[in-house]
Short mmCIF file of C-alpha atoms and ligand atoms in Angstrom, two decimals:
data_model
loop_
_atom_site.label_atom_id
_atom_site.label_comp_id
_atom_site.label_asym_id
_atom_site.label_seq_id
_atom_site.Cartn_x
_atom_site.Cartn_y
_atom_site.Cartn_z
CA MET M 1 -49.77 73.41 -227.84
CA VAL M 2 -49.02 70.58 -225.49
CA TYR M 3 -47.12 71.38 -222.33
CA ILE M 4 -44.29 69.08 -221.38
CA PHE M 5 -43.24 68.97 -217.73
CA VAL M 6 -39.96 67.28 -216.90
CA CYS M 7 -40.31 66.06 -213.31
CA ILE M 8 -37.47 64.60 -211.27
CA ASP M 9 -37.98 62.64 -208.06
CA PHE M 10 -34.83 63.59 -206.20
CA ASP M 11 -34.30 60.75 -203.77
CA ARG M 12 -31.81 58.31 -202.27
CA ASP M 13 -30.60 55.63 -204.72
CA TYR M 14 -33.71 53.56 -205.26
CA ALA M 15 -35.70 54.06 -202.05
CA LEU M 16 -36.90 50.80 -200.56
CA PRO M 17 -39.51 50.53 -197.78
CA ILE M 18 -38.64 48.12 -194.97
CA LYS M 19 -40.80 46.61 -192.24
CA ASN M 20 -41.16 48.54 -188.98
CA SER M 21 -39.22 51.54 -190.26
CA LYS M 22 -40.65 54.96 -191.05
CA HIS M 23 -37.72 55.89 -193.27
CA ALA M 24 -36.78 54.21 -196.54
CA ILE M 25 -33.38 52.65 -197.12
CA SER M 26 -31.26 52.78 -200.25
CA TYR M 27 -31.54 49.53 -202.20
CA PRO M 28 -27.74 49.18 -202.73
CA LEU M 29 -27.31 49.35 -198.91
CA LYS M 30 -29.89 46.69 -198.14
CA GLU M 31 -27.35 44.14 -196.86
CA GLN M 32 -25.80 46.58 -194.38
CA PRO M 33 -26.01 45.75 -190.64
CA LYS M 34 -29.26 46.55 -188.84
CA GLU M 35 -27.70 49.37 -186.78
CA ILE M 36 -26.91 51.22 -190.00
CA LEU M 37 -30.31 50.60 -191.57
CA LYS M 38 -32.00 51.87 -188.40
CA ASP M 39 -30.43 55.27 -188.99
CA PRO M 40 -32.31 57.30 -191.63
CA LYS M 41 -29.14 59.20 -192.52
CA LEU M 42 -26.76 56.25 -192.76
CA SER M 43 -29.22 54.18 -194.77
CA ALA M 44 -29.44 56.81 -197.52
CA SER M 45 -26.96 56.66 -200.41
CA LEU M 46 -26.70 59.59 -202.77
CA LYS M 47 -23.98 58.05 -204.94
CA GLY M 48 -26.21 57.53 -208.00
CA THR M 49 -27.49 61.11 -207.95
CA LEU M 50 -23.99 62.49 -207.44
CA ASP M 51 -22.46 60.37 -210.23
CA CYS M 52 -24.80 61.85 -212.83
CA PHE M 53 -25.42 65.25 -211.26
CA GLU M 54 -23.14 67.32 -213.48
CA PRO M 55 -24.01 65.81 -216.89
CA PHE M 56 -27.71 65.89 -216.04
CA ILE M 57 -27.81 69.45 -214.68
CA ASN M 58 -25.66 70.61 -217.63
CA CYS M 59 -28.14 69.00 -219.99
CA LEU M 60 -31.11 70.76 -218.32
CA THR M 61 -29.25 74.07 -218.30
CA ASP M 62 -28.00 73.77 -221.91
CA PHE M 63 -31.53 73.07 -223.11
CA ASN M 64 -32.80 75.82 -220.80
CA LEU M 65 -35.26 73.17 -219.80
CA PRO M 66 -37.75 74.19 -217.09
CA SER M 67 -37.91 71.26 -214.68
CA THR M 68 -39.57 70.32 -211.43
CA PHE M 69 -37.67 68.60 -208.65
CA TYR M 70 -39.59 66.76 -205.95
CA PHE M 71 -37.07 66.54 -203.12
CA GLU M 72 -36.76 63.99 -200.45
CA ALA M 73 -35.49 66.44 -197.80
CA ARG M 74 -32.88 64.00 -196.45
CA SER M 75 -31.22 63.65 -199.85
CA LEU M 76 -31.16 67.40 -200.38
CA LYS M 77 -29.63 67.81 -196.90
CA LEU M 78 -26.97 65.22 -197.78
CA LEU M 79 -26.27 67.05 -201.02
CA LYS M 80 -25.76 70.27 -199.10
CA GLU M 81 -23.44 68.62 -196.59
CA THR M 82 -21.31 66.85 -199.17
CA ASN M 83 -21.52 68.99 -202.33
CA SER M 84 -22.78 72.45 -201.46
CA LYS M 85 -21.75 73.83 -204.88
CA TYR M 86 -24.44 71.60 -206.44
CA VAL M 87 -27.10 73.17 -204.23
CA SER M 88 -26.53 76.55 -205.84
CA LEU M 89 -27.09 74.99 -209.29
CA LEU M 90 -30.52 73.81 -208.16
CA LYS M 91 -31.46 77.39 -207.30
CA LYS M 92 -31.54 78.42 -210.98
CA GLN M 93 -34.67 80.19 -212.18
CA ILE M 94 -35.64 77.35 -214.54
CA PHE M 95 -36.04 74.91 -211.66
CA GLU M 96 -39.15 74.49 -209.59
CA HIS M 97 -39.03 72.87 -206.15
CA GLY M 98 -41.44 70.42 -204.58
CA VAL M 99 -41.60 67.99 -201.64
CA HIS M 100 -41.16 64.21 -201.76
CA GLY M 101 -41.18 63.33 -198.04
CA PHE M 102 -38.39 63.76 -195.52
CA ASP M 103 -36.99 60.23 -195.48
CA HIS M 104 -39.10 58.85 -198.32
CA GLU M 105 -41.75 57.72 -195.85
CA ASP M 106 -44.45 55.30 -196.92
CA LEU M 107 -47.27 57.58 -195.73
CA THR M 108 -49.84 54.78 -195.94
CA GLY M 109 -47.79 52.31 -193.91
CA GLU M 110 -48.87 49.57 -196.34
CA GLU M 111 -45.30 48.52 -197.06
CA THR M 112 -43.67 49.27 -193.71
CA GLY M 113 -46.44 48.32 -191.31
CA VAL M 114 -45.92 51.71 -189.63
CA SER M 115 -49.12 53.67 -190.03
CA LEU M 116 -49.03 57.40 -189.44
CA ASN M 117 -51.79 59.44 -187.85
CA ARG M 118 -52.67 62.83 -189.26
CA ASP M 119 -50.37 64.74 -186.90
CA GLU M 120 -47.41 62.52 -187.72
CA GLU M 121 -48.00 62.87 -191.44
CA THR M 122 -48.35 66.64 -191.11
CA HIS M 123 -45.12 66.78 -189.12
CA ILE M 124 -43.20 64.86 -191.82
CA ILE M 125 -44.41 66.96 -194.74
CA LYS M 126 -44.07 70.24 -192.83
CA ARG M 127 -40.55 69.41 -191.68
CA ALA M 128 -39.53 68.45 -195.24
CA GLN M 129 -41.10 71.62 -196.65
CA ALA M 130 -39.23 73.81 -194.13
CA GLU M 131 -35.91 72.03 -194.79
CA ILE M 132 -36.20 72.33 -198.59
CA GLU M 133 -37.30 75.97 -198.41
CA SER M 134 -34.40 76.81 -196.14
CA ILE M 135 -31.69 74.97 -198.13
CA LEU M 136 -32.79 76.31 -201.51
CA ASP M 137 -34.05 79.65 -200.29
CA THR M 138 -37.26 78.94 -202.14
CA LYS M 139 -40.99 78.52 -201.81
CA VAL M 140 -42.22 74.98 -202.28
CA TYR M 141 -45.17 74.71 -204.66
CA GLY M 142 -45.85 71.05 -205.30
CA PHE M 143 -45.88 67.66 -203.65
CA ARG M 144 -45.32 64.13 -204.83
CA ALA M 145 -45.93 61.34 -202.32
CA PRO M 146 -43.10 58.82 -201.89
CA TYR M 147 -44.01 55.64 -203.82
CA MET M 148 -46.92 57.70 -205.28
CA LYS M 149 -48.95 56.69 -202.22
CA ASN M 150 -51.07 59.24 -200.42
CA THR M 151 -53.42 58.77 -197.46
CA ALA M 152 -56.97 60.03 -196.84
CA ASN M 153 -55.38 62.98 -194.98
CA THR M 154 -52.64 63.97 -197.43
CA PHE M 155 -54.57 66.46 -199.58
CA ASP M 156 -56.04 68.20 -196.53
CA ILE M 157 -52.57 68.51 -195.04
CA LEU M 158 -51.16 69.96 -198.29
CA ASN M 159 -53.91 72.59 -198.26
CA GLU M 160 -53.14 73.41 -194.66
CA LEU M 161 -49.45 73.86 -195.52
CA ASN M 162 -50.26 76.13 -198.47
CA ILE M 163 -48.85 73.71 -201.01
CA ARG M 164 -50.54 74.48 -204.32
CA TYR M 165 -50.61 71.17 -206.10
CA ASP M 166 -50.15 67.43 -205.79
CA SER M 167 -48.76 65.06 -208.41
CA SER M 168 -49.11 61.60 -206.84
CA LEU M 169 -51.92 60.04 -208.83
CA TYR M 170 -51.97 58.08 -212.06
CA VAL M 171 -54.60 58.54 -214.72
CA GLU M 172 -55.14 56.36 -217.76
CA ALA M 173 -54.97 58.44 -220.96
CA GLU M 174 -53.83 58.26 -224.58
CA ALA M 175 -53.33 62.01 -224.95
CA ALA M 176 -52.18 64.99 -222.89
CA ILE M 177 -54.37 65.72 -219.87
CA LYS M 178 -55.46 68.68 -217.78
CA PRO M 179 -55.00 69.24 -214.05
CA TYR M 180 -58.06 69.55 -211.82
CA LYS M 181 -59.04 70.79 -208.36
CA ILE M 182 -58.86 67.94 -205.89
CA ASN M 183 -59.33 69.48 -202.44
CA GLY M 184 -60.08 73.14 -201.63
CA ASN M 185 -57.55 75.14 -203.63
CA LEU M 186 -55.26 72.18 -204.17
CA MET M 187 -54.76 71.14 -207.80
CA GLU M 188 -53.90 67.65 -208.96
CA PHE M 189 -51.46 67.12 -211.84
CA PRO M 190 -51.72 63.37 -212.42
CA VAL M 191 -49.12 61.23 -214.16
CA ILE M 192 -50.29 59.51 -217.34
CA LYS M 193 -50.32 55.81 -217.83
CA THR M 194 -51.38 54.69 -221.28
CA PRO M 195 -53.95 51.88 -221.62
CA LYS M 196 -52.53 48.38 -222.13
CA GLN M 197 -54.55 47.91 -225.32
CA SER M 198 -53.29 51.21 -226.82
CA ILE M 199 -50.49 51.47 -229.36
CA MET M 200 -48.29 52.72 -226.47
CA LYS M 201 -48.88 49.47 -224.62
CA GLY M 202 -49.43 50.41 -221.00
CA MET M 203 -46.54 52.84 -220.67
CA TYR M 204 -46.30 54.92 -217.52
CA THR M 205 -44.77 58.30 -218.25
CA TYR M 206 -41.87 57.41 -215.98
CA LEU M 207 -38.59 56.70 -217.79
CA TRP M 208 -38.00 53.74 -215.45
CA PRO M 209 -38.22 50.90 -218.05
CA LEU M 210 -36.00 52.89 -220.42
CA PHE M 211 -33.14 53.15 -217.92
CA GLU M 212 -33.69 49.55 -216.85
CA GLY M 213 -33.30 48.43 -220.47
CA LYS M 214 -36.88 47.15 -220.56
CA ARG M 215 -38.02 49.52 -223.29
CA LYS M 216 -36.01 50.68 -226.27
CA GLU M 217 -35.11 54.32 -226.88
CA GLU M 218 -36.99 54.42 -230.21
CA ASP M 219 -40.13 52.87 -228.65
CA VAL M 220 -40.18 55.35 -225.79
CA ILE M 221 -39.67 58.28 -228.17
CA SER M 222 -42.38 57.09 -230.55
CA ASN M 223 -44.77 56.66 -227.59
CA TYR M 224 -44.24 60.24 -226.44
CA LEU M 225 -44.62 61.49 -230.02
CA GLN M 226 -47.85 59.48 -230.24
CA LEU M 227 -49.14 61.07 -227.03
CA VAL M 228 -48.42 64.53 -228.48
CA LYS M 229 -50.04 63.59 -231.78
CA ASN M 230 -53.18 62.36 -230.01
CA SER M 231 -53.50 65.61 -228.04
CA GLN M 232 -56.12 68.09 -229.22
CA HIS M 233 -56.76 70.25 -226.19
CA ASP M 234 -55.03 73.53 -225.47
CA ASP M 235 -53.43 73.80 -222.07
CA SER M 236 -53.08 70.07 -221.67
CA TYR M 237 -49.83 68.54 -220.49
CA ILE M 238 -47.70 65.42 -220.43
CA SER M 239 -45.21 64.95 -217.64
CA ILE M 240 -41.99 63.06 -218.24
CA ASN M 241 -40.93 61.59 -214.93
CA LEU M 242 -37.60 60.24 -213.81
CA HIS M 243 -35.40 59.70 -210.77
CA SER M 244 -32.28 61.68 -209.94
CA TRP M 245 -30.15 58.50 -209.69
CA HIS M 246 -31.49 56.51 -212.62
CA PHE M 247 -28.91 57.70 -215.16
CA SER M 248 -26.25 56.01 -213.04
CA TYR M 249 -27.75 53.04 -211.21
CA ASN M 250 -29.38 50.00 -212.78
CA ILE M 251 -31.66 48.18 -210.35
CA SER M 252 -32.13 44.90 -212.20
CA GLN M 253 -28.36 44.60 -212.68
CA GLY M 254 -27.75 45.87 -209.12
CA ARG M 255 -24.84 48.06 -210.16
CA TYR M 256 -23.65 51.60 -210.56
CA LEU M 257 -22.90 52.50 -214.16
CA SER M 258 -19.70 53.74 -215.74
CA LYS M 259 -19.16 57.34 -216.85
CA MET M 260 -19.71 56.31 -220.45
CA GLU M 261 -22.97 54.54 -219.66
CA ILE M 262 -24.18 57.59 -217.74
CA GLN M 263 -23.32 59.83 -220.71
CA GLU M 264 -25.26 57.48 -222.95
CA ASN M 265 -28.35 57.65 -220.69
CA VAL M 266 -28.17 61.45 -220.66
CA ARG M 267 -27.86 61.41 -224.46
CA ILE M 268 -31.03 59.30 -224.73
CA PHE M 269 -32.88 61.78 -222.52
CA GLU M 270 -31.62 64.70 -224.66
CA ASN M 271 -32.70 62.88 -227.79
CA LEU M 272 -36.21 62.41 -226.40
CA ILE M 273 -36.50 66.14 -225.62
CA SER M 274 -35.06 67.09 -229.05
CA LYS M 275 -37.50 64.84 -230.88
CA LEU M 276 -40.41 66.35 -228.96
CA GLN M 277 -39.17 69.87 -229.74
CA GLU M 278 -38.86 69.04 -233.43
CA THR M 279 -42.64 68.48 -233.61
CA GLY M 280 -43.08 72.23 -233.06
CA LYS M 281 -46.16 71.36 -231.01
CA ILE M 282 -44.83 71.45 -227.48
CA THR M 283 -43.94 74.02 -224.83
CA LEU M 284 -41.57 73.05 -222.06
CA SER M 285 -42.92 74.24 -218.74
CA THR M 286 -43.63 73.31 -215.11
CA PRO M 287 -46.87 72.92 -213.14
CA LYS M 288 -46.06 76.11 -211.20
CA LYS M 289 -45.62 78.13 -214.41
CA TRP M 290 -48.76 76.55 -215.83
CA LEU M 291 -50.73 77.69 -212.76
CA GLU M 292 -49.17 81.16 -212.67
CA GLU M 293 -49.99 81.81 -216.32
CA ARG M 294 -53.69 81.23 -215.61
ZN1 LIG B 301 -39.16 58.55 -204.68
#
């Protein structure tokens, strides 16, 4: 059996790092005046996530699909302030909750030029963890670094904060993989990227190119089926990763999508899950469940 983890980075519409700013800004807001972009709250747009929230959550619930959300705390806070009824939907048993920064900070400072010392990084992750746990009345289990960029201190900090696993690294593989211990008790659940020379042609297991129209539905599906087919080891997993806004915002076209286009993107996602289920070789799960069962 291959485990399939559906993982959603719940963040502002396409988080963009900007120079000299700890917080990210939403790409569609990038031309806004400086005073607005200086404010971490005002420079976050949740429109994309909100536009597709109902069809996407309904899809996950209808499939009874265990899923992991890595929350940018700011976006979750905005969701609570603007659409509190949606927050209760995220509390369902099938959903697992993780941290994805407070304001989608570039922890490394490589993109922003703002480097963070260990205390500052701890403060950000701890504050985000507390906010998410309080809003969702939950216990946070996992962490995914914004931009998939961790520092030399990140794993130590996660251990200190009793977070059980990280999922911020890529690993090259042509089949399902297994998690491993990375620091003390902290486990790492890497994200697969397939080798360029493989039949799957350098695909990251993020659905990004699919929603950007850079890869076709049938190619993406056949790549995931190939990954399952190549997998021999029990307990191994493949994560399918996506962003909470990507059903409804196209970056290369710089536009929010229509209701019909959103429905179509959700349909493609459903089709991918159905095709994987039809193999009879997969179990839908989450990293937390995977760890608890062992
Ligand atoms: Zn993100």
